GROMACS .gro file of C-alpha atoms in nm:
model
  438
    1UNK     CA    1   0.000   0.000   0.000
    2UNK     CA    2   0.285   0.232   0.094
    3UNK     CA    3   0.465   0.157  -0.236
    4UNK     CA    4   0.148   0.232  -0.433
    5UNK     CA    5   0.117   0.569  -0.248
    6UNK     CA    6   0.481   0.656  -0.323
    7UNK     CA    7   0.427   0.580  -0.696
    8UNK     CA    8   0.113   0.799  -0.704
    9UNK     CA    9   0.295   1.092  -0.533
   10UNK     CA   10   0.591   1.063  -0.772
   11UNK     CA   11   0.357   1.071  -1.071
   12UNK     CA   12   0.179   1.381  -0.940
   13UNK     CA   13   0.510   1.560  -0.881
   14UNK     CA   14   0.623   1.473  -1.233
   15UNK     CA   15   0.299   1.611  -1.383
   16UNK     CA   16   0.335   1.931  -1.177
   17UNK     CA   17   0.692   1.981  -1.295
   18UNK     CA   18   0.588   1.939  -1.659
   19UNK     CA   19   0.311   2.197  -1.611
   20UNK     CA   20   0.558   2.450  -1.466
   21UNK     CA   21   0.798   2.400  -1.756
   22UNK     CA   22   0.519   2.446  -2.012
   23UNK     CA   23   0.402   2.767  -1.844
   24UNK     CA   24   0.755   2.904  -1.853
   25UNK     CA   25   0.776   2.837  -2.227
   26UNK     CA   26   0.504   3.089  -2.307
   27UNK     CA   27   0.178   2.901  -2.281
   28UNK     CA   28  -0.111   3.066  -2.108
   29UNK     CA   29  -0.372   3.205  -2.345
   30UNK     CA   30  -0.393   3.578  -2.422
   31UNK     CA   31  -0.275   3.754  -2.103
   32UNK     CA   32   0.038   3.955  -2.186
   33UNK     CA   33   0.298   3.976  -1.913
   34UNK     CA   34   0.455   4.288  -1.769
   35UNK     CA   35   0.726   4.290  -2.034
   36UNK     CA   36   0.491   4.281  -2.331
   37UNK     CA   37   0.504   4.556  -2.595
   38UNK     CA   38   0.212   4.801  -2.599
   39UNK     CA   39  -0.018   4.806  -2.897
   40UNK     CA   40   0.103   5.013  -3.191
   41UNK     CA   41  -0.029   5.368  -3.178
   42UNK     CA   42  -0.100   5.363  -2.806
   43UNK     CA   43   0.102   5.677  -2.747
   44UNK     CA   44  -0.057   5.881  -3.025
   45UNK     CA   45  -0.267   6.085  -2.785
   46UNK     CA   46  -0.468   6.176  -3.090
   47UNK     CA   47  -0.825   6.286  -3.131
   48UNK     CA   48  -0.758   6.255  -3.500
   49UNK     CA   49  -0.847   5.899  -3.573
   50UNK     CA   50  -0.510   5.731  -3.558
   51UNK     CA   51  -0.278   5.999  -3.691
   52UNK     CA   52  -0.049   5.956  -3.392
   53UNK     CA   53   0.247   5.721  -3.408
   54UNK     CA   54   0.355   5.445  -3.172
   55UNK     CA   55   0.596   5.521  -2.892
   56UNK     CA   56   0.861   5.329  -3.080
   57UNK     CA   57   1.174   5.215  -2.893
   58UNK     CA   58   1.293   5.483  -2.650
   59UNK     CA   59   1.596   5.594  -2.850
   60UNK     CA   60   1.690   5.962  -2.844
   61UNK     CA   61   1.665   6.217  -3.123
   62UNK     CA   62   1.328   6.101  -3.246
   63UNK     CA   63   1.436   5.756  -3.357
   64UNK     CA   64   1.123   5.547  -3.388
   65UNK     CA   65   1.101   5.211  -3.556
   66UNK     CA   66   1.325   5.111  -3.846
   67UNK     CA   67   1.341   5.405  -4.085
   68UNK     CA   68   1.121   5.639  -3.879
   69UNK     CA   69   1.160   5.978  -3.710
   70UNK     CA   70   0.899   6.075  -3.452
   71UNK     CA   71   0.782   6.437  -3.431
   72UNK     CA   72   0.537   6.592  -3.187
   73UNK     CA   73   0.230   6.801  -3.271
   74UNK     CA   74   0.087   6.988  -2.972
   75UNK     CA   75  -0.214   7.215  -3.016
   76UNK     CA   76  -0.547   7.287  -2.848
   77UNK     CA   77  -0.782   7.035  -3.005
   78UNK     CA   78  -1.045   7.120  -2.743
   79UNK     CA   79  -1.143   7.426  -2.539
   80UNK     CA   80  -1.167   7.793  -2.633
   81UNK     CA   81  -0.860   7.793  -2.861
   82UNK     CA   82  -0.965   7.492  -3.071
   83UNK     CA   83  -1.142   7.731  -3.312
   84UNK     CA   84  -0.794   7.844  -3.421
   85UNK     CA   85  -0.552   7.561  -3.347
   86UNK     CA   86  -0.712   7.251  -3.502
   87UNK     CA   87  -0.645   7.383  -3.852
   88UNK     CA   88  -0.279   7.451  -3.771
   89UNK     CA   89  -0.247   7.088  -3.668
   90UNK     CA   90  -0.405   6.989  -3.999
   91UNK     CA   91  -0.152   7.198  -4.195
   92UNK     CA   92   0.141   7.041  -4.011
   93UNK     CA   93   0.006   6.694  -4.089
   94UNK     CA   94  -0.027   6.794  -4.456
   95UNK     CA   95   0.338   6.902  -4.464
   96UNK     CA   96   0.445   6.575  -4.300
   97UNK     CA   97   0.243   6.378  -4.555
   98UNK     CA   98   0.399   6.572  -4.845
   99UNK     CA   99   0.751   6.527  -4.711
  100UNK     CA  100   0.697   6.155  -4.657
  101UNK     CA  101   0.566   6.122  -5.015
  102UNK     CA  102   0.897   6.269  -5.136
  103UNK     CA  103   1.107   6.021  -4.939
  104UNK     CA  104   1.093   6.161  -4.588
  105UNK     CA  105   1.380   6.324  -4.399
  106UNK     CA  106   1.724   6.164  -4.416
  107UNK     CA  107   1.547   5.882  -4.599
  108UNK     CA  108   1.320   5.816  -4.300
  109UNK     CA  109   0.943   5.850  -4.263
  110UNK     CA  110   0.813   6.117  -4.027
  111UNK     CA  111   0.569   5.977  -3.770
  112UNK     CA  112   0.353   6.240  -3.595
  113UNK     CA  113   0.253   6.195  -3.232
  114UNK     CA  114  -0.041   6.424  -3.162
  115UNK     CA  115  -0.129   6.569  -2.822
  116UNK     CA  116  -0.408   6.804  -2.708
  117UNK     CA  117  -0.305   7.110  -2.505
  118UNK     CA  118  -0.678   7.158  -2.433
  119UNK     CA  119  -0.650   7.540  -2.413
  120UNK     CA  120  -0.485   7.491  -2.072
  121UNK     CA  121  -0.132   7.620  -2.020
  122UNK     CA  122  -0.016   7.364  -1.757
  123UNK     CA  123  -0.142   7.091  -1.989
  124UNK     CA  124   0.080   7.226  -2.266
  125UNK     CA  125   0.382   7.199  -2.035
  126UNK     CA  126   0.283   6.848  -1.927
  127UNK     CA  127   0.230   6.726  -2.285
  128UNK     CA  128   0.555   6.886  -2.401
  129UNK     CA  129   0.743   6.698  -2.129
  130UNK     CA  130   0.572   6.372  -2.231
  131UNK     CA  131   0.662   6.419  -2.598
  132UNK     CA  132   1.028   6.489  -2.518
  133UNK     CA  133   1.087   6.251  -2.227
  134UNK     CA  134   0.863   5.954  -2.305
  135UNK     CA  135   0.803   5.965  -2.679
  136UNK     CA  136   1.155   6.094  -2.753
  137UNK     CA  137   1.038   6.306  -3.047
  138UNK     CA  138   1.297   6.485  -3.258
  139UNK     CA  139   1.105   6.814  -3.245
  140UNK     CA  140   0.763   6.956  -3.159
  141UNK     CA  141   0.537   7.179  -3.369
  142UNK     CA  142   0.285   7.352  -3.150
  143UNK     CA  143   0.123   7.620  -2.939
  144UNK     CA  144  -0.083   7.927  -3.021
  145UNK     CA  145  -0.124   8.161  -2.726
  146UNK     CA  146   0.181   8.317  -2.566
  147UNK     CA  147   0.063   8.166  -2.239
  148UNK     CA  148   0.101   7.819  -2.389
  149UNK     CA  149   0.443   7.906  -2.528
  150UNK     CA  150   0.562   8.056  -2.199
  151UNK     CA  151   0.446   7.739  -2.020
  152UNK     CA  152   0.637   7.514  -2.260
  153UNK     CA  153   0.955   7.722  -2.287
  154UNK     CA  154   1.123   7.606  -1.961
  155UNK     CA  155   1.046   7.243  -2.047
  156UNK     CA  156   1.216   7.271  -2.386
  157UNK     CA  157   1.514   7.452  -2.235
  158UNK     CA  158   1.549   7.201  -1.950
  159UNK     CA  159   1.533   6.897  -2.179
  160UNK     CA  160   1.707   7.066  -2.476
  161UNK     CA  161   1.412   7.002  -2.703
  162UNK     CA  162   1.312   7.205  -3.007
  163UNK     CA  163   0.976   7.382  -3.044
  164UNK     CA  164   0.853   7.536  -3.370
  165UNK     CA  165   0.598   7.802  -3.272
  166UNK     CA  166   0.370   7.915  -3.559
  167UNK     CA  167   0.182   8.222  -3.436
  168UNK     CA  168   0.244   8.596  -3.430
  169UNK     CA  169   0.326   8.714  -3.079
  170UNK     CA  170   0.429   9.009  -2.863
  171UNK     CA  171   0.807   8.976  -2.904
  172UNK     CA  172   1.054   9.053  -2.624
  173UNK     CA  173   1.168   8.690  -2.632
  174UNK     CA  174   1.423   8.469  -2.807
  175UNK     CA  175   1.496   8.119  -2.680
  176UNK     CA  176   1.763   7.887  -2.827
  177UNK     CA  177   1.507   7.607  -2.800
  178UNK     CA  178   1.231   7.781  -2.999
  179UNK     CA  179   1.203   7.871  -3.368
  180UNK     CA  180   0.936   8.137  -3.426
  181UNK     CA  181   0.769   8.109  -3.769
  182UNK     CA  182   0.492   8.361  -3.695
  183UNK     CA  183   0.550   8.737  -3.685
  184UNK     CA  184   0.725   8.917  -3.406
  185UNK     CA  185   0.616   9.269  -3.311
  186UNK     CA  186   0.800   9.466  -3.581
  187UNK     CA  187   0.649   9.237  -3.846
  188UNK     CA  188   0.284   9.292  -3.751
  189UNK     CA  189   0.187   9.521  -3.461
  190UNK     CA  190   0.430   9.811  -3.502
  191UNK     CA  191   0.381   9.863  -3.878
  192UNK     CA  192   0.003   9.823  -3.845
  193UNK     CA  193  -0.013  10.094  -3.576
  194UNK     CA  194   0.186  10.330  -3.797
  195UNK     CA  195  -0.046  10.256  -4.092
  196UNK     CA  196  -0.357  10.318  -3.880
  197UNK     CA  197  -0.220  10.649  -3.752
  198UNK     CA  198  -0.156  10.760  -4.110
  199UNK     CA  199  -0.482  10.630  -4.257
  200UNK     CA  200  -0.756  10.590  -3.993
  201UNK     CA  201  -0.699  10.827  -3.702
  202UNK     CA  202  -0.516  10.900  -3.378
  203UNK     CA  203  -0.752  10.781  -3.103
  204UNK     CA  204  -0.710  10.412  -3.012
  205UNK     CA  205  -0.923  10.188  -2.791
  206UNK     CA  206  -0.725   9.878  -2.686
  207UNK     CA  207  -0.923   9.557  -2.633
  208UNK     CA  208  -0.761   9.224  -2.547
  209UNK     CA  209  -0.786   8.892  -2.372
  210UNK     CA  210  -0.640   8.893  -2.023
  211UNK     CA  211  -0.306   8.718  -2.060
  212UNK     CA  212   0.052   8.787  -2.161
  213UNK     CA  213   0.019   8.855  -2.536
  214UNK     CA  214  -0.247   9.129  -2.529
  215UNK     CA  215  -0.104   9.299  -2.222
  216UNK     CA  216   0.251   9.304  -2.358
  217UNK     CA  217   0.134   9.402  -2.708
  218UNK     CA  218  -0.063   9.693  -2.564
  219UNK     CA  219   0.234   9.803  -2.354
  220UNK     CA  220   0.428   9.829  -2.681
  221UNK     CA  221   0.139  10.000  -2.863
  222UNK     CA  222   0.105  10.263  -2.588
  223UNK     CA  223   0.477  10.345  -2.610
  224UNK     CA  224   0.454  10.369  -2.990
  225UNK     CA  225   0.143  10.588  -2.982
  226UNK     CA  226   0.308  10.825  -2.736
  227UNK     CA  227   0.606  10.856  -2.970
  228UNK     CA  228   0.407  10.884  -3.295
  229UNK     CA  229   0.129  11.121  -3.190
  230UNK     CA  230  -0.149  10.880  -3.104
  231UNK     CA  231  -0.373  10.862  -2.799
  232UNK     CA  232  -0.522  10.577  -2.594
  233UNK     CA  233  -0.884  10.654  -2.508
  234UNK     CA  234  -0.966  10.317  -2.351
  235UNK     CA  235  -0.808   9.987  -2.252
  236UNK     CA  236  -1.003   9.675  -2.153
  237UNK     CA  237  -0.924   9.305  -2.096
  238UNK     CA  238  -1.153   9.004  -2.063
  239UNK     CA  239  -1.078   8.640  -1.971
  240UNK     CA  240  -1.028   8.389  -2.252
  241UNK     CA  241  -1.368   8.247  -2.340
  242UNK     CA  242  -1.552   8.560  -2.225
  243UNK     CA  243  -1.883   8.611  -2.407
  244UNK     CA  244  -2.060   8.924  -2.275
  245UNK     CA  245  -1.926   9.242  -2.435
  246UNK     CA  246  -2.224   9.474  -2.382
  247UNK     CA  247  -2.051   9.680  -2.113
  248UNK     CA  248  -1.730   9.714  -2.313
  249UNK     CA  249  -1.921   9.812  -2.628
  250UNK     CA  250  -2.089  10.086  -2.424
  251UNK     CA  251  -1.744  10.205  -2.314
  252UNK     CA  252  -1.628  10.206  -2.677
  253UNK     CA  253  -1.927  10.419  -2.779
  254UNK     CA  254  -1.856  10.662  -2.496
  255UNK     CA  255  -1.483  10.687  -2.578
  256UNK     CA  256  -1.555  10.748  -2.949
  257UNK     CA  257  -1.221  10.612  -3.079
  258UNK     CA  258  -1.100  10.620  -3.439
  259UNK     CA  259  -0.969  10.265  -3.404
  260UNK     CA  260  -1.031   9.961  -3.188
  261UNK     CA  261  -0.706   9.765  -3.180
  262UNK     CA  262  -0.820   9.411  -3.105
  263UNK     CA  263  -0.601   9.150  -2.938
  264UNK     CA  264  -0.882   8.919  -2.827
  265UNK     CA  265  -0.806   8.551  -2.887
  266UNK     CA  266  -1.016   8.242  -2.940
  267UNK     CA  267  -1.395   8.228  -2.948
  268UNK     CA  268  -1.433   8.555  -2.755
  269UNK     CA  269  -1.401   8.719  -3.098
  270UNK     CA  270  -1.726   8.552  -3.205
  271UNK     CA  271  -1.915   8.714  -2.918
  272UNK     CA  272  -1.750   9.056  -2.950
  273UNK     CA  273  -1.805   9.109  -3.321
  274UNK     CA  274  -2.159   8.972  -3.326
  275UNK     CA  275  -2.254   9.196  -3.033
  276UNK     CA  276  -2.079   9.492  -3.197
  277UNK     CA  277  -2.295   9.441  -3.507
  278UNK     CA  278  -2.607   9.395  -3.294
  279UNK     CA  279  -2.527   9.730  -3.133
  280UNK     CA  280  -2.548   9.887  -3.477
  281UNK     CA  281  -2.172   9.948  -3.516
  282UNK     CA  282  -2.031   9.848  -3.855
  283UNK     CA  283  -1.687   9.873  -4.013
  284UNK     CA  284  -1.806  10.192  -4.183
  285UNK     CA  285  -1.874  10.346  -3.841
  286UNK     CA  286  -1.560  10.228  -3.662
  287UNK     CA  287  -1.230  10.079  -3.775
  288UNK     CA  288  -1.127   9.765  -3.593
  289UNK     CA  289  -0.796   9.599  -3.664
  290UNK     CA  290  -0.735   9.249  -3.529
  291UNK     CA  291  -0.415   9.050  -3.501
  292UNK     CA  292  -0.569   8.712  -3.418
  293UNK     CA  293  -0.858   8.694  -3.665
  294UNK     CA  294  -0.776   8.525  -3.994
  295UNK     CA  295  -0.975   8.334  -4.256
  296UNK     CA  296  -1.035   8.042  -4.021
  297UNK     CA  297  -1.185   8.266  -3.752
  298UNK     CA  298  -1.396   8.448  -4.015
  299UNK     CA  299  -1.557   8.112  -4.093
  300UNK     CA  300  -1.656   8.078  -3.728
  301UNK     CA  301  -1.775   8.437  -3.684
  302UNK     CA  302  -1.934   8.500  -4.025
  303UNK     CA  303  -1.817   8.714  -4.314
  304UNK     CA  304  -2.141   8.910  -4.291
  305UNK     CA  305  -2.038   9.014  -3.939
  306UNK     CA  306  -1.675   9.097  -4.019
  307UNK     CA  307  -1.700   9.249  -4.367
  308UNK     CA  308  -1.498   9.571  -4.386
  309UNK     CA  309  -1.300   9.509  -4.067
  310UNK     CA  310  -0.919   9.490  -4.086
  311UNK     CA  311  -0.645   9.250  -3.984
  312UNK     CA  312  -0.266   9.259  -3.994
  313UNK     CA  313  -0.084   8.941  -4.099
  314UNK     CA  314   0.199   8.818  -4.318
  315UNK     CA  315  -0.011   8.582  -4.530
  316UNK     CA  316  -0.365   8.557  -4.665
  317UNK     CA  317  -0.530   8.282  -4.866
  318UNK     CA  318  -0.543   8.540  -5.146
  319UNK     CA  319  -0.166   8.606  -5.139
  320UNK     CA  320  -0.054   8.585  -5.501
  321UNK     CA  321   0.238   8.344  -5.528
  322UNK     CA  322   0.273   8.015  -5.721
  323UNK     CA  323   0.362   7.841  -5.395
  324UNK     CA  324   0.042   7.964  -5.234
  325UNK     CA  325  -0.173   7.843  -5.522
  326UNK     CA  326  -0.027   7.494  -5.478
  327UNK     CA  327  -0.063   7.509  -5.098
  328UNK     CA  328  -0.428   7.616  -5.105
  329UNK     CA  329  -0.512   7.347  -5.361
  330UNK     CA  330  -0.339   7.076  -5.155
  331UNK     CA  331  -0.500   7.188  -4.828
  332UNK     CA  332  -0.849   7.193  -4.977
  333UNK     CA  333  -0.795   6.862  -5.156
  334UNK     CA  334  -0.707   6.696  -4.827
  335UNK     CA  335  -0.953   6.862  -4.590
  336UNK     CA  336  -1.243   6.979  -4.808
  337UNK     CA  337  -1.321   7.260  -5.050
  338UNK     CA  338  -1.501   7.454  -4.777
  339UNK     CA  339  -1.182   7.477  -4.567
  340UNK     CA  340  -0.965   7.789  -4.573
  341UNK     CA  341  -0.600   7.864  -4.517
  342UNK     CA  342  -0.476   8.146  -4.291
  343UNK     CA  343  -0.157   8.300  -4.156
  344UNK     CA  344  -0.096   8.066  -3.858
  345UNK     CA  345  -0.199   7.768  -4.073
  346UNK     CA  346   0.068   7.863  -4.328
  347UNK     CA  347   0.324   7.933  -4.054
  348UNK     CA  348   0.266   7.585  -3.910
  349UNK     CA  349   0.297   7.430  -4.255
  350UNK     CA  350   0.628   7.600  -4.337
  351UNK     CA  351   0.769   7.521  -3.991
  352UNK     CA  352   0.772   7.152  -4.081
  353UNK     CA  353   0.954   7.223  -4.408
  354UNK     CA  354   1.207   7.453  -4.240
  355UNK     CA  355   1.286   7.193  -3.973
  356UNK     CA  356   1.318   6.921  -4.240
  357UNK     CA  357   1.559   7.141  -4.439
  358UNK     CA  358   1.770   7.204  -4.129
  359UNK     CA  359   1.783   6.831  -4.049
  360UNK     CA  360   1.888   6.746  -4.404
  361UNK     CA  361   2.157   7.015  -4.388
  362UNK     CA  362   2.279   6.889  -4.048
  363UNK     CA  363   2.262   6.523  -4.147
  364UNK     CA  364   2.107   6.442  -3.810
  365UNK     CA  365   1.806   6.523  -3.588
  366UNK     CA  366   2.037   6.622  -3.301
  367UNK     CA  367   1.897   6.946  -3.159
  368UNK     CA  368   2.227   7.135  -3.132
  369UNK     CA  369   2.327   7.038  -3.487
  370UNK     CA  370   1.985   7.130  -3.629
  371UNK     CA  371   1.991   7.467  -3.450
  372UNK     CA  372   2.326   7.550  -3.606
  373UNK     CA  373   2.229   7.425  -3.951
  374UNK     CA  374   1.906   7.627  -3.952
  375UNK     CA  375   2.087   7.961  -3.961
  376UNK     CA  376   2.019   8.141  -4.289
  377UNK     CA  377   1.801   7.869  -4.443
  378UNK     CA  378   1.572   8.012  -4.712
  379UNK     CA  379   1.239   7.865  -4.823
  380UNK     CA  380   0.991   7.955  -5.097
  381UNK     CA  381   0.686   7.971  -4.872
  382UNK     CA  382   0.325   8.040  -4.976
  383UNK     CA  383   0.366   8.391  -4.827
  384UNK     CA  384   0.684   8.449  -5.029
  385UNK     CA  385   1.049   8.388  -4.952
  386UNK     CA  386   1.129   8.344  -4.582
  387UNK     CA  387   1.471   8.321  -4.420
  388UNK     CA  388   1.566   8.198  -4.074
  389UNK     CA  389   1.753   8.468  -3.884
  390UNK     CA  390   2.048   8.296  -3.721
  391UNK     CA  391   2.069   8.554  -3.442
  392UNK     CA  392   1.722   8.512  -3.294
  393UNK     CA  393   1.559   8.210  -3.467
  394UNK     CA  394   1.269   8.414  -3.605
  395UNK     CA  395   1.211   8.443  -3.978
  396UNK     CA  396   1.206   8.733  -4.225
  397UNK     CA  397   0.842   8.802  -4.322
  398UNK     CA  398   0.646   9.042  -4.543
  399UNK     CA  399   0.390   9.254  -4.351
  400UNK     CA  400   0.036   9.281  -4.494
  401UNK     CA  401  -0.282   9.467  -4.390
  402UNK     CA  402  -0.606   9.327  -4.528
  403UNK     CA  403  -0.977   9.404  -4.528
  404UNK     CA  404  -1.240   9.132  -4.484
  405UNK     CA  405  -1.456   9.085  -4.795
  406UNK     CA  406  -1.809   8.949  -4.832
  407UNK     CA  407  -1.673   8.606  -4.932
  408UNK     CA  408  -1.466   8.576  -4.612
  409UNK     CA  409  -1.137   8.642  -4.789
  410UNK     CA  410  -0.901   8.937  -4.742
  411UNK     CA  411  -0.832   9.217  -4.986
  412UNK     CA  412  -0.475   9.333  -4.933
  413UNK     CA  413  -0.467   9.707  -4.866
  414UNK     CA  414  -0.097   9.750  -4.795
  415UNK     CA  415   0.225   9.551  -4.776
  416UNK     CA  416   0.593   9.611  -4.713
  417UNK     CA  417   0.822   9.605  -5.017
  418UNK     CA  418   0.967   9.272  -4.910
  419UNK     CA  419   1.046   9.051  -4.611
  420UNK     CA  420   1.121   9.242  -4.289
  421UNK     CA  421   1.409   9.137  -4.065
  422UNK     CA  422   1.274   9.015  -3.728
  423UNK     CA  423   1.349   9.246  -3.435
  424UNK     CA  424   1.184   9.078  -3.133
  425UNK     CA  425   1.333   9.320  -2.880
  426UNK     CA  426   1.257   9.628  -3.096
  427UNK     CA  427   1.617   9.743  -3.079
  428UNK     CA  428   1.559   9.950  -3.393
  429UNK     CA  429   1.306  10.181  -3.222
  430UNK     CA  430   1.417  10.451  -2.978
  431UNK     CA  431   1.072  10.462  -2.814
  432UNK     CA  432   1.097  10.093  -2.722
  433UNK     CA  433   1.408  10.132  -2.505
  434UNK     CA  434   1.354   9.962  -2.170
  435UNK     CA  435   1.029   9.785  -2.260
  436UNK     CA  436   1.187   9.441  -2.222
  437UNK     CA  437   1.292   9.529  -1.866
  438UNK     CA  438   0.945   9.632  -1.746
   0.00000   0.00000   0.00000
């Protein structure tokens, strides 16, 4: 009996040992272990239906899978700024698609990883850190508001990443970790103020959203007006997303300005201009000039509301260059004939091409090498020839003032003779001395 028991125990132990060996060899159904690879595309962070790339191996300098370079796209795809930023994201994806169709960069395919800044400045910083530290992207294209850029700047400087920022801004900044493809102050605000003083009147009412860009821009405008014979008859700020402008419109009526210089951002512009029209004030009654309303925003507000109002930019969909004709056709072919291009959309598009040119010149995606190689690069952009200024990493741009037409497009009223050298600290203007220190 004892022998039979021993035999039975030995058999059970042998069966148990076999089971352990089989488990160790990878049996066990569909439950992946802790070391399993994540599903492809899991790091895309995209609300764009799979446009994001996989996290790819963890190598530095944007190395993804075999023959891939990962790049980050970081814009507000939700929240108050989505009205403006979604289309910039679309333009950057178009440029990536075009570059990939021509063989990529350094013979490698660009893989976009898309993140949503959600119109929240801490979220921009958090997503920027993720793209650089976890996704190991070679560069990031992103931002709109100066608040988003200011939030991201220390992250890019700390991690030595590279941000391509596509929107006009208030100047007084130059970071070695940012390339600025939108206008700085002397390429939009300063020349537009001078034009208004010469053509529309001396009394200015300043209206802006309550954050860094409008407040700094208006600080500059007030110094310029004091030097050039203008006068500020009102200055008001509202939070981003603000929608009730009845009180401010009453103040505008009371102040009786020649010009409302508008630095509102996001969907607040929808409320302001519709309420301005409802109050019986048209472009024939009062000149408004905006620096954050382009063709895309006109679609959201309505050309019937904005007809006759002005904007200062470097590019319009109607800009007459062969490159722009091709760009507009490609953008509409991809996203729909009802879509429009606009200045920040074009600036986002050319940022991808400028970075790609710098990488090809450097022969690597290494940030320091790309920064050095980018100096002096020229590109035939839809807006005309642009050149990267090696001193401050802004680009030479032509300044244009346009008037909104009934079809939602701009008629160009005035332009500089050619591209203007970027001067972010306004060193070429005596009246601007000390502004950067305030």
